[in-house]
PDB file of C-alpha atoms and ligand atoms in Angstrom:
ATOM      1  CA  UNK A1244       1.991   0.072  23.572  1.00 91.00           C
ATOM      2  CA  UNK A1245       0.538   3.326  22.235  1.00 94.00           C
ATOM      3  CA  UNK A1246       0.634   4.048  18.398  1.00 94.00           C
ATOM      4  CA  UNK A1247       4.016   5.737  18.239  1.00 94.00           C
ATOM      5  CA  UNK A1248       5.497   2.855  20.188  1.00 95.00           C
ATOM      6  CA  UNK A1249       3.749   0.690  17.122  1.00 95.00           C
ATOM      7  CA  UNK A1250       4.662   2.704  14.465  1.00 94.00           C
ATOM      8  CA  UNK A1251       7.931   2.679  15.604  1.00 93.00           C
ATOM      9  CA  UNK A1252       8.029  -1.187  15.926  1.00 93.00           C
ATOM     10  CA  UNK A1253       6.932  -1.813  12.438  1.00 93.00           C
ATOM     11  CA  UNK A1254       9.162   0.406  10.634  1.00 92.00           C
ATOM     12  CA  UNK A1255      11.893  -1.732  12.283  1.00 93.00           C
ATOM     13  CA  UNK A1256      10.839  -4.312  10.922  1.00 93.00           C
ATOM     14  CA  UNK A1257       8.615  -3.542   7.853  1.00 95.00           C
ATOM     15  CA  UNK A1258       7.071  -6.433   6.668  1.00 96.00           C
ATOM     16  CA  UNK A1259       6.334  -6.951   2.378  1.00 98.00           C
ATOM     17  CA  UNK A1260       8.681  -3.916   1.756  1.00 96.00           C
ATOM     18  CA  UNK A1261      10.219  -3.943  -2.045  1.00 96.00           C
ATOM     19  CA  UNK A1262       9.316  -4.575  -5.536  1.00 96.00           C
ATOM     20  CA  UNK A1263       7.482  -7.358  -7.107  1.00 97.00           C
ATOM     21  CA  UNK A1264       8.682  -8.968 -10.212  1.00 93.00           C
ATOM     22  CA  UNK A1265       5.455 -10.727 -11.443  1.00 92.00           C
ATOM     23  CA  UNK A1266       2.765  -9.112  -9.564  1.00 96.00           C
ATOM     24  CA  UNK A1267      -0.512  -8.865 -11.388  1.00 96.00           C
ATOM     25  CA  UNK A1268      -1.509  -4.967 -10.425  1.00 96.00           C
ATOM     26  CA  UNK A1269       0.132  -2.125  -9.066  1.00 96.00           C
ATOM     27  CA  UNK A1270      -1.016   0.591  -7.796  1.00 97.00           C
ATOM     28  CA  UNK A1271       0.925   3.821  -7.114  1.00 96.00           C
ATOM     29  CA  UNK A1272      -0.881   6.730  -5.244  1.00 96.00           C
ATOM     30  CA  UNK A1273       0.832  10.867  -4.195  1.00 94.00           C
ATOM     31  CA  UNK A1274      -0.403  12.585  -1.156  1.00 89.00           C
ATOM     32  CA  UNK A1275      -1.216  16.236  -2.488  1.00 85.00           C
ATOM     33  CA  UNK A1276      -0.364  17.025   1.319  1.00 81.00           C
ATOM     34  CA  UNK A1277       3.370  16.291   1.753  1.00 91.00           C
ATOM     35  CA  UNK A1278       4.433  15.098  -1.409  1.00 92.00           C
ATOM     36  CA  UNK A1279       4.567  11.397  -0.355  1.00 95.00           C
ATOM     37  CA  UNK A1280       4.403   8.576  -2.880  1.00 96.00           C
ATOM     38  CA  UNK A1281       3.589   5.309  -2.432  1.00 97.00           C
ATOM     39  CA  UNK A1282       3.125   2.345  -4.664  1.00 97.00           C
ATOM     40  CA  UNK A1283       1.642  -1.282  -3.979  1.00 97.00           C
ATOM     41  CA  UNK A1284       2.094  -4.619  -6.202  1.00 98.00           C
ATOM     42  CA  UNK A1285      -0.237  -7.411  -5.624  1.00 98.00           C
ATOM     43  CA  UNK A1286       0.022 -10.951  -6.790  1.00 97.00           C
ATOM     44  CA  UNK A1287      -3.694 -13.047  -6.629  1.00 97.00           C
ATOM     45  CA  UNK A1288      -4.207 -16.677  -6.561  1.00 97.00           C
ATOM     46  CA  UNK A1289      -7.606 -18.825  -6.757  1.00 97.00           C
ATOM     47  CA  UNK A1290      -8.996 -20.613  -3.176  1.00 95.00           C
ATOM     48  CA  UNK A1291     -11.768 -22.433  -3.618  1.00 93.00           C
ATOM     49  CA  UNK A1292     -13.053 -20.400  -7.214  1.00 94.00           C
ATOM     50  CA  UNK A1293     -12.156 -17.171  -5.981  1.00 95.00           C
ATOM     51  CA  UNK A1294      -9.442 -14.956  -7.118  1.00 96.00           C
ATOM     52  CA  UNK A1295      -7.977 -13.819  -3.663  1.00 98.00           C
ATOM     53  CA  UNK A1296      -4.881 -11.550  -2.571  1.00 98.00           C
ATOM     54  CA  UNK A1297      -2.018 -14.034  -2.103  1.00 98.00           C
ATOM     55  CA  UNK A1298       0.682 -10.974  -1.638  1.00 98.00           C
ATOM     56  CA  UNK A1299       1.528  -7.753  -1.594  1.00 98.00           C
ATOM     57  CA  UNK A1300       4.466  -5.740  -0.946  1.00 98.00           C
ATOM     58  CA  UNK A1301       5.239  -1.978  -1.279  1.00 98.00           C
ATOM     59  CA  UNK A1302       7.584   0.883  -1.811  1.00 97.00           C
ATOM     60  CA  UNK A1303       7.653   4.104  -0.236  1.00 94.00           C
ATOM     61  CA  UNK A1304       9.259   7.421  -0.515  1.00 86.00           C
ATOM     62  CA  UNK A1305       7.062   8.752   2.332  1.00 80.00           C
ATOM     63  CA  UNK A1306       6.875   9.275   5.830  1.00 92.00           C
ATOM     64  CA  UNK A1307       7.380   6.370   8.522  1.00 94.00           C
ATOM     65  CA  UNK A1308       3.841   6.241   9.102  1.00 96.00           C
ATOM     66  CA  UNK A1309       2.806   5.454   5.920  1.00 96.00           C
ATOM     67  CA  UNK A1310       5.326   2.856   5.540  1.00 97.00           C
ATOM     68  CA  UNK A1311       3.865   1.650   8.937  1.00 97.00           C
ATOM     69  CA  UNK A1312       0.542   1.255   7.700  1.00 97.00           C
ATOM     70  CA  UNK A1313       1.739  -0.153   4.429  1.00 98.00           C
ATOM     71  CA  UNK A1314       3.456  -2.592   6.506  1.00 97.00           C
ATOM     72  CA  UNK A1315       0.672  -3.469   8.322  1.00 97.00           C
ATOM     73  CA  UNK A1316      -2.093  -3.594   5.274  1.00 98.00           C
ATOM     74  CA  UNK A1317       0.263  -5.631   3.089  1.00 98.00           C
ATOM     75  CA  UNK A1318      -0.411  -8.519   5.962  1.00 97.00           C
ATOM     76  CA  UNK A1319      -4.381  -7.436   6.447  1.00 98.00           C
ATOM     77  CA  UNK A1320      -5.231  -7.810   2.815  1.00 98.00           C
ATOM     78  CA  UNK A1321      -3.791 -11.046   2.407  1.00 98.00           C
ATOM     79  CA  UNK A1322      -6.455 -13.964   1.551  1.00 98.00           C
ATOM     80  CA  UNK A1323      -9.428 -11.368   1.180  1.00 98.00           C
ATOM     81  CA  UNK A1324     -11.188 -11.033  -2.587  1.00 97.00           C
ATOM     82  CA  UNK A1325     -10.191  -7.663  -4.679  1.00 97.00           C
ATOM     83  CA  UNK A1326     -13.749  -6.183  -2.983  1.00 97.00           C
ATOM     84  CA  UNK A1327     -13.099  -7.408   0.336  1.00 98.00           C
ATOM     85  CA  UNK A1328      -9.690  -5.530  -0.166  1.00 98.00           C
ATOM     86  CA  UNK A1329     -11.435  -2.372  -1.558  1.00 97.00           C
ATOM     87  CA  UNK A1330     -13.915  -2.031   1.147  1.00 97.00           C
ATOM     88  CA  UNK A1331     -11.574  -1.602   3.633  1.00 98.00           C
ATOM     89  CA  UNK A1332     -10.949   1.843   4.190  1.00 97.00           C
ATOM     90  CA  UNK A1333      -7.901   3.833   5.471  1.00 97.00           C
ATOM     91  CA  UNK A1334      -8.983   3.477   9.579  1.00 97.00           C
ATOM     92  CA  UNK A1335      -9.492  -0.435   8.642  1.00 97.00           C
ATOM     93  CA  UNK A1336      -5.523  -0.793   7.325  1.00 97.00           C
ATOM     94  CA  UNK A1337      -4.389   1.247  10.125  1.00 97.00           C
ATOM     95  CA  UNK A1338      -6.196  -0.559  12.836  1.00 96.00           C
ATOM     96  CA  UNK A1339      -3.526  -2.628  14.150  1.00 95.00           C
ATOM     97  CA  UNK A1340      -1.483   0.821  14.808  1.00 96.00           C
ATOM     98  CA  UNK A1341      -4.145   2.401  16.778  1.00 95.00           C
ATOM     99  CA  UNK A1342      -5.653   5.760  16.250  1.00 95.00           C
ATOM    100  CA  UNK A1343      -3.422   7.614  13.877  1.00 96.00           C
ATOM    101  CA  UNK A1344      -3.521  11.537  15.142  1.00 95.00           C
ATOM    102  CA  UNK A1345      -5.363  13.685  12.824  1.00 95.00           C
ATOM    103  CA  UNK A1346      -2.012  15.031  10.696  1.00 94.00           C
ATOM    104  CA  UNK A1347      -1.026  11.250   9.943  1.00 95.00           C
ATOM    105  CA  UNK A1348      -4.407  10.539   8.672  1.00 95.00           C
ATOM    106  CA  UNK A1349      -3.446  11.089   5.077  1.00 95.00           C
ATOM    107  CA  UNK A1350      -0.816   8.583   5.589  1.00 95.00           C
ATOM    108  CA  UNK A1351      -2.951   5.924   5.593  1.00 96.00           C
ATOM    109  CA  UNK A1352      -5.197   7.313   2.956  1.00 96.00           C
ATOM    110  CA  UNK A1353      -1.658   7.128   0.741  1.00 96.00           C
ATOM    111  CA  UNK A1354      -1.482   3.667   1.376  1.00 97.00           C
ATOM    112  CA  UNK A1355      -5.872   2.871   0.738  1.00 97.00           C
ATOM    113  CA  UNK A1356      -5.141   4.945  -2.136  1.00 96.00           C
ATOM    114  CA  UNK A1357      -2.254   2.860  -3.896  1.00 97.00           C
ATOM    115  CA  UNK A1358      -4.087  -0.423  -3.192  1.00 97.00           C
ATOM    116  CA  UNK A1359      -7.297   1.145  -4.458  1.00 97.00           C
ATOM    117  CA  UNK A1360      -5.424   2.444  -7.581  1.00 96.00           C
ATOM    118  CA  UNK A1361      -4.011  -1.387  -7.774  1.00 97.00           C
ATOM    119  CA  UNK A1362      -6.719  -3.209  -7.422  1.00 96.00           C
ATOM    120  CA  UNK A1363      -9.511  -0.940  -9.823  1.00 95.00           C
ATOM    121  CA  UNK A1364      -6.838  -0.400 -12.098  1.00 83.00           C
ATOM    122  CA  UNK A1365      -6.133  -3.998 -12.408  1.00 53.00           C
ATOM    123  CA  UNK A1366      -3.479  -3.543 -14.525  1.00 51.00           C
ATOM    124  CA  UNK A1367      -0.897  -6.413 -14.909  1.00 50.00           C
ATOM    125  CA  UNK A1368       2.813  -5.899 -14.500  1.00 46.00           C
ATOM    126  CA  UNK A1369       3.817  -4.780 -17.888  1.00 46.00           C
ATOM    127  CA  UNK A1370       7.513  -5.289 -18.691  1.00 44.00           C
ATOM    128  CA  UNK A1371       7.071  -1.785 -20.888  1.00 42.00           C
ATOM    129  CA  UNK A1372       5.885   0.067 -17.611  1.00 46.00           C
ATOM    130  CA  UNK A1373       8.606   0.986 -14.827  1.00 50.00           C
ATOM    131  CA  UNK A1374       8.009  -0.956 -11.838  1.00 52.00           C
ATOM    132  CA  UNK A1375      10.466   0.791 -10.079  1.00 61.00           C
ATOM    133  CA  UNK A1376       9.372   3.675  -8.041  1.00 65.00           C
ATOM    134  CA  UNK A1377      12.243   6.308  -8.679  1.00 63.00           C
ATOM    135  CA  UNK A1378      12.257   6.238 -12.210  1.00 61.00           C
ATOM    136  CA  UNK A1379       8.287   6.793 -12.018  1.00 56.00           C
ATOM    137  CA  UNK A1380       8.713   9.815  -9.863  1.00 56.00           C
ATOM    138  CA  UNK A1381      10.429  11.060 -12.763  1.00 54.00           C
ATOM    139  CA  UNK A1382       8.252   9.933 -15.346  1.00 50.00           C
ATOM    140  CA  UNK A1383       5.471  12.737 -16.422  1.00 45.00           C
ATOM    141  CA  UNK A1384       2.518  10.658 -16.418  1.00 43.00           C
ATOM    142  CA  UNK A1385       2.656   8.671 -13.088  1.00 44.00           C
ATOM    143  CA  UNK A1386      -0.544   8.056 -11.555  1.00 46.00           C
ATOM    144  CA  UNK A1387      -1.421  10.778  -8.537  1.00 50.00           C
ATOM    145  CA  UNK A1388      -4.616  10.377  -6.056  1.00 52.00           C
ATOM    146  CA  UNK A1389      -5.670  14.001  -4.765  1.00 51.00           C
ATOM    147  CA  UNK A1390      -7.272  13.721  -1.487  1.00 51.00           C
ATOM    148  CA  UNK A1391      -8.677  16.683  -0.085  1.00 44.00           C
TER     149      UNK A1391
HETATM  150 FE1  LIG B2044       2.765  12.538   4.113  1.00 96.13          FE
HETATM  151 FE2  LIG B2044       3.040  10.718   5.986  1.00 96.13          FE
HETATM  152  S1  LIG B2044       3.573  12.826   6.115  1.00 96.13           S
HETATM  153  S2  LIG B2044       2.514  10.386   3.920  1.00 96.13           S
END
Protein backbone atom coordinates (compact mmCIF):
# COMPACT_ATOMS: atom_id res chain seq x y z
CA UNK A 1 0.00 0.00 0.00
CA UNK A 2 1.65 3.33 -0.82
CA UNK A 3 0.99 6.43 1.46
CA UNK A 4 -2.09 7.76 -0.29
CA UNK A 5 -3.60 4.30 -0.16
CA UNK A 6 -2.76 4.75 3.86
CA UNK A 7 -3.82 8.01 4.27
CA UNK A 8 -6.81 7.20 2.71
CA UNK A 9 -7.41 4.11 4.98
CA UNK A 10 -7.04 5.98 8.16
CA UNK A 11 -9.21 8.82 7.51
CA UNK A 12 -11.89 6.10 7.09
CA UNK A 13 -11.47 5.10 10.00
CA UNK A 14 -9.74 7.74 12.22
CA UNK A 15 -8.86 6.39 15.31
CA UNK A 16 -8.97 8.88 18.92
CA UNK A 17 -10.93 11.53 16.86
CA UNK A 18 -13.10 14.03 19.28
CA UNK A 19 -12.92 15.90 22.42
CA UNK A 20 -11.82 14.89 25.79
CA UNK A 21 -13.77 15.76 28.81
CA UNK A 22 -11.09 15.30 31.58
CA UNK A 23 -7.91 15.27 29.78
CA UNK A 24 -5.00 16.70 31.69
CA UNK A 25 -3.30 18.97 28.68
CA UNK A 26 -4.25 20.17 25.47
CA UNK A 27 -2.51 21.35 23.04
CA UNK A 28 -3.81 23.28 20.00
CA UNK A 29 -1.30 24.22 17.17
CA UNK A 30 -2.19 26.58 13.32
CA UNK A 31 -0.20 25.84 10.28
CA UNK A 32 0.89 29.46 9.05
CA UNK A 33 0.84 27.50 5.59
CA UNK A 34 -2.82 26.63 4.91
CA UNK A 35 -4.59 27.84 7.73
CA UNK A 36 -5.07 24.38 9.35
CA UNK A 37 -5.76 23.96 13.05
CA UNK A 38 -5.37 21.24 15.04
CA UNK A 39 -5.74 20.53 18.69
CA UNK A 40 -4.70 17.39 20.90
CA UNK A 41 -6.01 16.38 24.58
CA UNK A 42 -4.05 13.94 26.51
CA UNK A 43 -5.02 12.08 29.60
CA UNK A 44 -1.68 10.45 31.70
CA UNK A 45 -1.69 7.70 34.13
CA UNK A 46 1.27 6.27 36.44
CA UNK A 47 3.00 2.56 35.33
CA UNK A 48 5.35 1.52 37.47
CA UNK A 49 6.27 5.45 39.04
CA UNK A 50 6.08 7.02 35.84
CA UNK A 51 3.56 9.40 34.60
CA UNK A 52 2.90 7.93 31.03
CA UNK A 53 0.41 8.86 28.05
CA UNK A 54 -2.66 6.67 28.68
CA UNK A 55 -4.76 8.62 25.74
CA UNK A 56 -5.11 10.98 23.41
CA UNK A 57 -7.56 12.01 20.96
CA UNK A 58 -7.83 15.03 18.58
CA UNK A 59 -9.79 17.49 16.56
CA UNK A 60 -9.11 18.84 13.31
CA UNK A 61 -10.24 21.48 10.98
CA UNK A 62 -7.41 20.59 8.56
CA UNK A 63 -6.54 18.65 5.73
CA UNK A 64 -6.98 14.68 5.56
CA UNK A 65 -3.45 14.23 6.03
CA UNK A 66 -3.12 15.78 9.08
CA UNK A 67 -6.01 14.08 10.47
CA UNK A 68 -4.17 10.93 9.13
CA UNK A 69 -1.21 11.49 11.04
CA UNK A 70 -3.15 12.61 14.06
CA UNK A 71 -4.81 9.39 13.75
CA UNK A 72 -1.91 7.56 13.64
CA UNK A 73 0.23 9.52 16.56
CA UNK A 74 -2.75 9.44 18.93
CA UNK A 75 -2.00 5.38 18.89
CA UNK A 76 2.10 5.90 18.73
CA UNK A 77 2.24 8.06 21.80
CA UNK A 78 0.30 5.90 23.88
CA UNK A 79 2.32 4.33 27.00
CA UNK A 80 5.52 6.54 26.26
CA UNK A 81 6.62 9.32 29.17
CA UNK A 82 5.77 13.21 28.26
CA UNK A 83 9.75 13.22 26.87
CA UNK A 84 9.52 10.08 25.12
CA UNK A 85 6.39 11.79 23.49
CA UNK A 86 8.30 15.08 22.83
CA UNK A 87 11.24 13.55 21.22
CA UNK A 88 9.46 12.19 18.61
CA UNK A 89 9.45 14.38 15.82
CA UNK A 90 7.00 14.98 12.90
CA UNK A 91 8.72 11.98 10.40
CA UNK A 92 8.48 9.70 13.75
CA UNK A 93 4.33 10.27 14.03
CA UNK A 94 4.02 9.91 10.42
CA UNK A 95 5.99 6.77 10.04
CA UNK A 96 3.32 4.33 9.83
CA UNK A 97 1.95 6.44 6.64
CA UNK A 98 5.12 6.33 4.80
CA UNK A 99 6.98 9.19 3.33
CA UNK A 100 4.66 12.14 3.33
CA UNK A 101 5.55 14.22 -0.12
CA UNK A 102 7.25 17.38 0.58
CA UNK A 103 3.81 19.77 0.48
CA UNK A 104 2.16 17.45 3.26
CA UNK A 105 5.13 17.80 5.42
CA UNK A 106 3.64 20.60 7.44
CA UNK A 107 0.81 18.37 8.11
CA UNK A 108 2.50 16.41 10.32
CA UNK A 109 4.43 19.22 11.84
CA UNK A 110 0.56 20.53 12.75
CA UNK A 111 0.00 17.53 14.51
CA UNK A 112 4.05 17.40 16.49
CA UNK A 113 3.13 20.86 17.05
CA UNK A 114 -0.29 20.45 19.02
CA UNK A 115 1.14 17.55 21.07
CA UNK A 116 4.27 19.60 21.70
CA UNK A 117 2.09 22.63 22.68
CA UNK A 118 0.12 19.89 25.00
CA UNK A 119 2.56 18.33 26.55
CA UNK A 120 5.18 21.65 27.44
CA UNK A 121 2.26 23.54 28.13
CA UNK A 122 1.00 21.06 30.54
CA UNK A 123 -1.90 22.79 31.17
CA UNK A 124 -4.89 20.88 32.73
CA UNK A 125 -8.36 20.96 31.25
CA UNK A 126 -9.77 24.04 32.74
CA UNK A 127 -13.58 24.17 32.82
CA UNK A 128 -13.03 28.25 32.22
CA UNK A 129 -11.03 27.45 28.92
CA UNK A 130 -13.06 26.25 25.68
CA UNK A 131 -12.23 22.81 24.92
CA UNK A 132 -14.06 22.92 21.95
CA UNK A 133 -12.22 23.71 18.85
CA UNK A 134 -14.75 26.07 16.94
CA UNK A 135 -15.39 28.38 19.54
CA UNK A 136 -11.41 28.70 19.94
CA UNK A 137 -11.01 29.51 16.31
CA UNK A 138 -13.01 32.35 17.21
CA UNK A 139 -11.51 33.26 20.31
CA UNK A 140 -8.58 36.09 19.89
CA UNK A 141 -6.01 34.57 21.92
CA UNK A 142 -5.84 30.87 20.77
CA UNK A 143 -2.55 29.42 20.79
CA UNK A 144 -0.77 29.44 17.03
CA UNK A 145 2.72 27.51 16.23
CA UNK A 146 4.50 29.36 13.17
CA UNK A 147 6.59 26.98 11.35
CA UNK A 148 8.64 28.26 8.72
FE1 LIG B 1 -2.36 22.26 5.78
FE2 LIG B 1 -2.57 19.66 5.55
S1 LIG B 1 -2.76 21.13 3.96
S2 LIG B 1 -2.47 20.79 7.38
Amino acid sequence: MNTEEKIDEAIRNPKNLGEMAEADAIGTAGSSDCGDMLRMWIKFRNEDGRRVIDKATFQSFGCQTAIAVASMATELIKGKTPSEALAMSNEDLSAPLGALPPMKIHCAQLVEGALKNALTGEVAAPKAVSSNLSDSLQAPKSVKIKFT
